[in-house]
XYZ file of C-alpha atoms in Angstrom:
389
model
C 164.562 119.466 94.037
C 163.958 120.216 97.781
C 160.316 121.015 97.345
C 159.511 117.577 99.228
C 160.805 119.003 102.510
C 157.871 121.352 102.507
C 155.125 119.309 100.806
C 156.582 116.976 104.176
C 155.026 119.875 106.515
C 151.766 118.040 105.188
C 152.598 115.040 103.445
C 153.833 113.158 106.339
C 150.641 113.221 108.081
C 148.386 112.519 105.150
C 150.383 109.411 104.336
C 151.155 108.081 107.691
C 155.353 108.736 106.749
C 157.303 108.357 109.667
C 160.704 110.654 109.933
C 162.432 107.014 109.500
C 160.357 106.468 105.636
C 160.616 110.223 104.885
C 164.244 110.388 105.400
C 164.638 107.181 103.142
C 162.485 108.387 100.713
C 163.841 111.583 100.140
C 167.809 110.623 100.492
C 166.791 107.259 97.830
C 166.644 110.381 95.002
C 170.610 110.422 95.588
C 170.995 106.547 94.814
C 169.142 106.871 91.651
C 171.477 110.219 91.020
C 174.177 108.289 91.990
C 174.705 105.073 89.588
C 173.782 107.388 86.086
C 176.387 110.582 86.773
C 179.360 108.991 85.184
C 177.181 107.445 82.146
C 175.803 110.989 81.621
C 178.735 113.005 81.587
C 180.191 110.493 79.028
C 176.611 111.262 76.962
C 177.276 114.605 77.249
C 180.849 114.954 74.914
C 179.012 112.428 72.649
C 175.767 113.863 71.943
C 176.154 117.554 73.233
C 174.799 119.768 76.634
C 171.945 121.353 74.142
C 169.884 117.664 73.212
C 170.909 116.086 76.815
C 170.199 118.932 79.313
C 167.000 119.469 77.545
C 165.968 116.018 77.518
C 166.721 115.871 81.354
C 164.620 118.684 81.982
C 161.465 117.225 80.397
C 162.141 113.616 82.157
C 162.725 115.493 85.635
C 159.880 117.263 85.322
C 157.168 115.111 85.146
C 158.595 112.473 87.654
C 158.392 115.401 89.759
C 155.228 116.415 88.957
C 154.165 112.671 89.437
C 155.300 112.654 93.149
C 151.746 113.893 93.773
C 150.164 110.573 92.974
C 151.692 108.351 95.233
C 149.862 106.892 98.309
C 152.419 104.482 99.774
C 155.828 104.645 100.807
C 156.900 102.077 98.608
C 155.434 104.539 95.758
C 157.542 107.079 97.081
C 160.538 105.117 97.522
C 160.490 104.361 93.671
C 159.487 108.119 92.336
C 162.345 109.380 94.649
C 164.462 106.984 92.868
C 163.449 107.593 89.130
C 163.844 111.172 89.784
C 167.262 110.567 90.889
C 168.126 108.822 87.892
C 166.887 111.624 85.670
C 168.802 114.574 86.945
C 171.901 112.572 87.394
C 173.200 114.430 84.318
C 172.454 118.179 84.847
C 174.971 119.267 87.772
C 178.125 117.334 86.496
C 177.196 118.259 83.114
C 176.870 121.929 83.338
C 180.165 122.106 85.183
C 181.789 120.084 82.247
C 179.696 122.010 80.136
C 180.849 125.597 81.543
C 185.060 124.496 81.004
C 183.909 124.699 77.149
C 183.195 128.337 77.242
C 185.535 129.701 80.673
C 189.224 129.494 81.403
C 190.402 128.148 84.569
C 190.838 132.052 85.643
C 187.831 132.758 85.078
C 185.823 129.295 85.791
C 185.045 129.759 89.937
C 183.738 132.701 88.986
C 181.377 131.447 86.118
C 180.584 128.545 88.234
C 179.006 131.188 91.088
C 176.987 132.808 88.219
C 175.740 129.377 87.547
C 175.249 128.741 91.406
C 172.849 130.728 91.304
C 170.119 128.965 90.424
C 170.310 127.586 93.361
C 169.589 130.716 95.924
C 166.908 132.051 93.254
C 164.918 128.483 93.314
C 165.642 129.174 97.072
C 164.841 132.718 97.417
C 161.775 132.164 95.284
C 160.529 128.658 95.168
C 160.323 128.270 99.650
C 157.900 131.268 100.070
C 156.053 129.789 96.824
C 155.995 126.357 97.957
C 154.496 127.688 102.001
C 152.493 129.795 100.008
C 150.741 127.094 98.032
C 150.405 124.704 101.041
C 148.197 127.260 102.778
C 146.114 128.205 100.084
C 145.680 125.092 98.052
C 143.744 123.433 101.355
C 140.838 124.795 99.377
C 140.915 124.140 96.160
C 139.378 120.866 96.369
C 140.294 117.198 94.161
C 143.925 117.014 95.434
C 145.939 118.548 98.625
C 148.516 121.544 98.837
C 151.289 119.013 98.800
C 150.089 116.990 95.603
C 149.508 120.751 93.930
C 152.809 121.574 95.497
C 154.604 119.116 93.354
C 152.573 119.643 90.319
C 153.014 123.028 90.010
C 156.821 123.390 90.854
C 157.719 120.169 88.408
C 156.068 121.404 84.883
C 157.865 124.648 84.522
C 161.090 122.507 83.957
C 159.747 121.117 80.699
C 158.581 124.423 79.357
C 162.235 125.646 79.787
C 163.410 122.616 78.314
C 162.353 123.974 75.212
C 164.445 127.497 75.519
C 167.602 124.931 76.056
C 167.034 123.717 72.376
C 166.439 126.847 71.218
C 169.267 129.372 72.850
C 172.054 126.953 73.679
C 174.865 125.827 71.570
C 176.899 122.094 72.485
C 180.504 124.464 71.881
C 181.472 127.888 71.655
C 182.400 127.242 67.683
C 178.827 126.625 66.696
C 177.606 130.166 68.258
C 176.036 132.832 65.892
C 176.545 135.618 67.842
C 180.221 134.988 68.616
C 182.676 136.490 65.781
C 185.645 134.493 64.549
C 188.199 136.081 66.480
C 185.956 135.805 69.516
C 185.808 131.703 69.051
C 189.660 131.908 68.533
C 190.211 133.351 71.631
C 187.819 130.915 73.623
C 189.780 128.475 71.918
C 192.680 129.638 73.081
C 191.450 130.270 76.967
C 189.755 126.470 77.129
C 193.011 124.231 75.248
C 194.059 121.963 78.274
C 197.670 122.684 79.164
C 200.189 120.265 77.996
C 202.184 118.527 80.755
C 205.279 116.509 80.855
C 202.748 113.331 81.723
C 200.770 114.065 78.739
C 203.258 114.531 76.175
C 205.139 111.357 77.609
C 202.040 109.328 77.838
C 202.333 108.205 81.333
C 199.566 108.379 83.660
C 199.306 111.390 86.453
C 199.211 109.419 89.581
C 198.417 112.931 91.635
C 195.196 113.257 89.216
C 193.584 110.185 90.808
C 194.681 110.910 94.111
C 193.128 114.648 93.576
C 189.944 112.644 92.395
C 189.864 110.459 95.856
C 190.711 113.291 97.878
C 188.079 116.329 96.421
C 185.786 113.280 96.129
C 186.037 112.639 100.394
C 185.380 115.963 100.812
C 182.272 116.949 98.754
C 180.999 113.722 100.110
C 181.050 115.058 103.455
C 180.299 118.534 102.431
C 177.386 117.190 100.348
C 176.000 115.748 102.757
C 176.220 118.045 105.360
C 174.695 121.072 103.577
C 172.060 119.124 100.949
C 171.186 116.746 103.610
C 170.192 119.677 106.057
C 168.025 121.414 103.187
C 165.790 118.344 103.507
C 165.161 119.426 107.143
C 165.326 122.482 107.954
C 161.955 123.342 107.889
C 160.789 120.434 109.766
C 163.290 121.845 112.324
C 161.997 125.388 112.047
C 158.356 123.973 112.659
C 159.702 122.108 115.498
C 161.302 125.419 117.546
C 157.373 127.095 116.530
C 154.648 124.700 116.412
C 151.712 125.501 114.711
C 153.747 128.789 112.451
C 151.820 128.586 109.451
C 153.675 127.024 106.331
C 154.141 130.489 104.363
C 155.997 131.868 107.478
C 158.429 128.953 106.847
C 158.778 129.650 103.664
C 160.325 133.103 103.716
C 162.142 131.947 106.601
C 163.945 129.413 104.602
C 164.028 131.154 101.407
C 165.048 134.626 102.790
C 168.303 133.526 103.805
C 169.469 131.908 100.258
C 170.137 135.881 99.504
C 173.226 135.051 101.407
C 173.999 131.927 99.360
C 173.794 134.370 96.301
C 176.404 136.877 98.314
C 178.687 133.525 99.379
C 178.964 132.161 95.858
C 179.577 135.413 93.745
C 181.714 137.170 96.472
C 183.736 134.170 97.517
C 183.986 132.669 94.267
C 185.409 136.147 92.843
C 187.813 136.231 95.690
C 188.976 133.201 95.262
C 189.459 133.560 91.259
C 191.555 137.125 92.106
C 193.700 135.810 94.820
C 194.486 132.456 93.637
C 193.680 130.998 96.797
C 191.622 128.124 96.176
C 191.846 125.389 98.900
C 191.498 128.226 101.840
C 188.663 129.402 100.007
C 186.827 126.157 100.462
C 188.381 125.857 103.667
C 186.775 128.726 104.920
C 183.083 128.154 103.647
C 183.175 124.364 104.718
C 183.665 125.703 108.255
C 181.607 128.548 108.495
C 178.404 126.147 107.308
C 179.608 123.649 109.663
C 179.046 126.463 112.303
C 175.515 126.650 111.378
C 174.784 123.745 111.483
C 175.659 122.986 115.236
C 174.403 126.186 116.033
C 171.061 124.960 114.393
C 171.180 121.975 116.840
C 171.501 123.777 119.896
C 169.122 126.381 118.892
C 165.786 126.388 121.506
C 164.350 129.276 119.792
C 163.046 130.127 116.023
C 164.972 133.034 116.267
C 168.276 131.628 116.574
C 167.322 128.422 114.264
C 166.860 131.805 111.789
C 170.477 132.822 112.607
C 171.723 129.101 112.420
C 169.812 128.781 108.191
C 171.794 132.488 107.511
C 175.042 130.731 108.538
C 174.999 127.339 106.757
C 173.026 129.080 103.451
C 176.051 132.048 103.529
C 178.792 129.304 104.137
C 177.016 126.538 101.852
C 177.121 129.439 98.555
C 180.622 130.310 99.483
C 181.749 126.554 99.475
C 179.877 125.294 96.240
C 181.587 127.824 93.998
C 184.705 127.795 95.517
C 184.781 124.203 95.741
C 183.917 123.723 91.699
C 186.826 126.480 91.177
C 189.221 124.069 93.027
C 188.112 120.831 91.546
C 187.715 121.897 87.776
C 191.773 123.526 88.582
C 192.628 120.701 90.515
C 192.260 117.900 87.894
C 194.556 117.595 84.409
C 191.995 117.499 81.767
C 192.045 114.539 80.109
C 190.176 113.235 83.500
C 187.782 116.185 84.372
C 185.038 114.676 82.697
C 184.830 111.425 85.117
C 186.674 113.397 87.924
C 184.044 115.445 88.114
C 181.353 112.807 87.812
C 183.368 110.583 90.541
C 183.278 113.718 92.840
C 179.116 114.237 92.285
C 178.945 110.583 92.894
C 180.462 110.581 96.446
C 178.275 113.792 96.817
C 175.368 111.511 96.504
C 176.440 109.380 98.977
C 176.965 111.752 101.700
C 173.831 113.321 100.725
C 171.861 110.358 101.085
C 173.443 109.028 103.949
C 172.704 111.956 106.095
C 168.855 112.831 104.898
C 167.967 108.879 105.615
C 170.441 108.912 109.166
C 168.907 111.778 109.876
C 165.043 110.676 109.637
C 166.399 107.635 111.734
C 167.743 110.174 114.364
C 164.674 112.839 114.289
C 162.698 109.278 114.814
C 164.730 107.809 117.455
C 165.598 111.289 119.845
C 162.108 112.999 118.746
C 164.063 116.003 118.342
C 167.095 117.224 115.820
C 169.855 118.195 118.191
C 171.856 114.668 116.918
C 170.365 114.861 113.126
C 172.355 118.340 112.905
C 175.261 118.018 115.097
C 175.976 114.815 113.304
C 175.992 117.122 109.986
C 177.859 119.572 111.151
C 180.595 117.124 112.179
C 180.240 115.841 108.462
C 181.210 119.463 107.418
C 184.245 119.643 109.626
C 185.537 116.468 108.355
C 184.819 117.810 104.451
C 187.404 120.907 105.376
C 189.966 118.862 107.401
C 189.872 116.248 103.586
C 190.607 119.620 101.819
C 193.714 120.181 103.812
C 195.344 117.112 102.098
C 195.259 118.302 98.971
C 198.116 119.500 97.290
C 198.478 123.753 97.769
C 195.712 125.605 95.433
């Protein structure tokens, strides 16, 4: 998804983008994510994870390998948005998709294993993506940045193909799983009965969980997807002239901490219990890096500042998931969930396009990632009003 914030290192230039179109461009893929999350997850009981996740993959990846043929902002205003649209469905509905198979004991934990997709595409896909910036300046026909996009977006359709083939919509319809093994994941997944659900009356405290995780992921959202976007403009910024590979495994070195944050902290959290000072904890450490990321006058400590929001931002995704997916009575988790990725997409996009605006406006990033880091304070302090996890 991020691989636009380093075809940017050359981009930019080529097509005469301003920080100001950039930052629209890339925060508009959150507005098209936005408006089909809730429609998707609905899909997704309907019609099964197998035949939808696949068929996401295949759309999503050749949008994104289409970003390389547009020559215009206004071009890149509308790929941004298709591509938004298409992968609306794959977050919400592989966290819906993983309370099929994992109890809430076991679900933060699960959701970390997931997570990490995440710091691998990190880990792997920044030094790939600097790597094929440098070198593809002479393979002639197109630029590293159109290559860029090319390469990284068809691999998703191939793998779209290993979805149909390994993946099962429930736990019931698994080959390998015996029948006392479906029994007991039957067992593990049932949703609780409550006093509200047996009566029929409405949960009050379920929407006001919704509206509360929902104010915070928007916030945290933004803070640490919205950075992602540009950090390695920053990085560039405190060493002009570093050549784009260097970038690369500066970025994508640190997600090994976003590995450590989301299995360690998500594991914790499962064993103690502790949910909501789980996320507390994360939200704040990121929120550190950030702000030290904004004050930082050297590459050195921006380096510092990308090990502190990637080790805090791992830490808070799982953790988070763990609390929401607990947090909300069943019958609502599938649009709770969507509802909460929705606000997500707001904050998101709301602090990539403010912070093109800012980068544009100061010439620098000292008020791009202050003003994120204040967005990840106020995601923790919106955690403290929910109810004890």
């Amino acid at each position: 998804r991020v691989n636009v914030s380093f075809a940017a290192l050359t981009m930019n230039a080529d097509l005469g983008f301003s920080p100001a179109v950039y930052g629209l461009g890339a925060g508009l893929f959150f507005i098209g994510y936005l408006f089909f999350q809730i429609p998707s997850n609905l899909i997704l009981e309907r019609v099964g994870a197998r035949r939808l996740l696949a068929t996401i993959m295949v759309i999503w990846g050749v949008l994104s390998s289409a970003t390389a043929l547009v020559s215009s902002a206004a071009e890149f205003y509308v790929i941004r948005l298709l591509l938004g649209a298409a992968e609306s469905g794959l977050y919400p509905g592989a966290m819906l998709y993983l309370t099929y198979w994992f109890g809430e004991r076991e679900r933060a934990m699960a959701v970390g294993w997931f997570a990490l997709s995440v710091p691998v595409a990190g880990l792997l896909g920044s030094p790939l993506s600097g790597w094929i910036l440098d070198v593809s300046a002479d393979w002639g026909l197109l630029a590293g940045w159109q290559w860029l996009f090319i390469l990284e977006g068809m691999p998703s359709v191939l793998v779209a193909l290993l979805v149909l083939t390994l993946l099962t919509d429930r736990p019931e319809q698994a080959a390998w799983l015996s029948a006392a093994e479906k029994r007991h994941l039957a067992d593990i997944t049932a949703p609780a009965p409550t006093p509200t659900a047996v009566a029929g009356h409405h949960d009050v405290r379920d929407w006001y969980a919704i509206l509360i995780l929902s104010v915070s992921y928007c916030f945290f959202a933004g803070a640490l997807v919205g950075s992602l976007y540009w950090i390695p403009k920053a990085l560039e910024a405190l060493a002009p002239g570093v050549a784009p590979t260097l970038i690369g495994w500066l970025v994508g070195l640190p997600y090994l901490l976003f590995a450590f944050g989301t299995l360690y902290w998500g594991h914790r959290s499962d064993r103690t219990g502790r949910r909501r000072g789980h996320v507390l904890a994360a939200f704040l450490l990121a929120s550190g890096g950030l702000l030290l990321l904004a004050l930082a006058d050297r590459l050195s400590v921006g380096v510092v500042a990308v090990c502190l929001i990637l080790l805090g931002g791992g830490a808070g995704f799982s953790t988070f998931w763990g609390l929401a997916t607990s947090a909300l009575a069943h019958r609502d988790r599938a649009v709770g969930i969507a509802v909460v990725n929705v606000l997500g997409s707001l904050g998101s996009f709301a602090t990539i396009y403010l912070g093109g605006v800012a980068v544009q406006a100061t010439t620098g990033y000292l008020v791009t990632f202050a003003g994120m880091a204040a967005a990840g304070v106020c995601g923790a302090l919106a955690v403290t009003r929910l109810r004890a996890a």
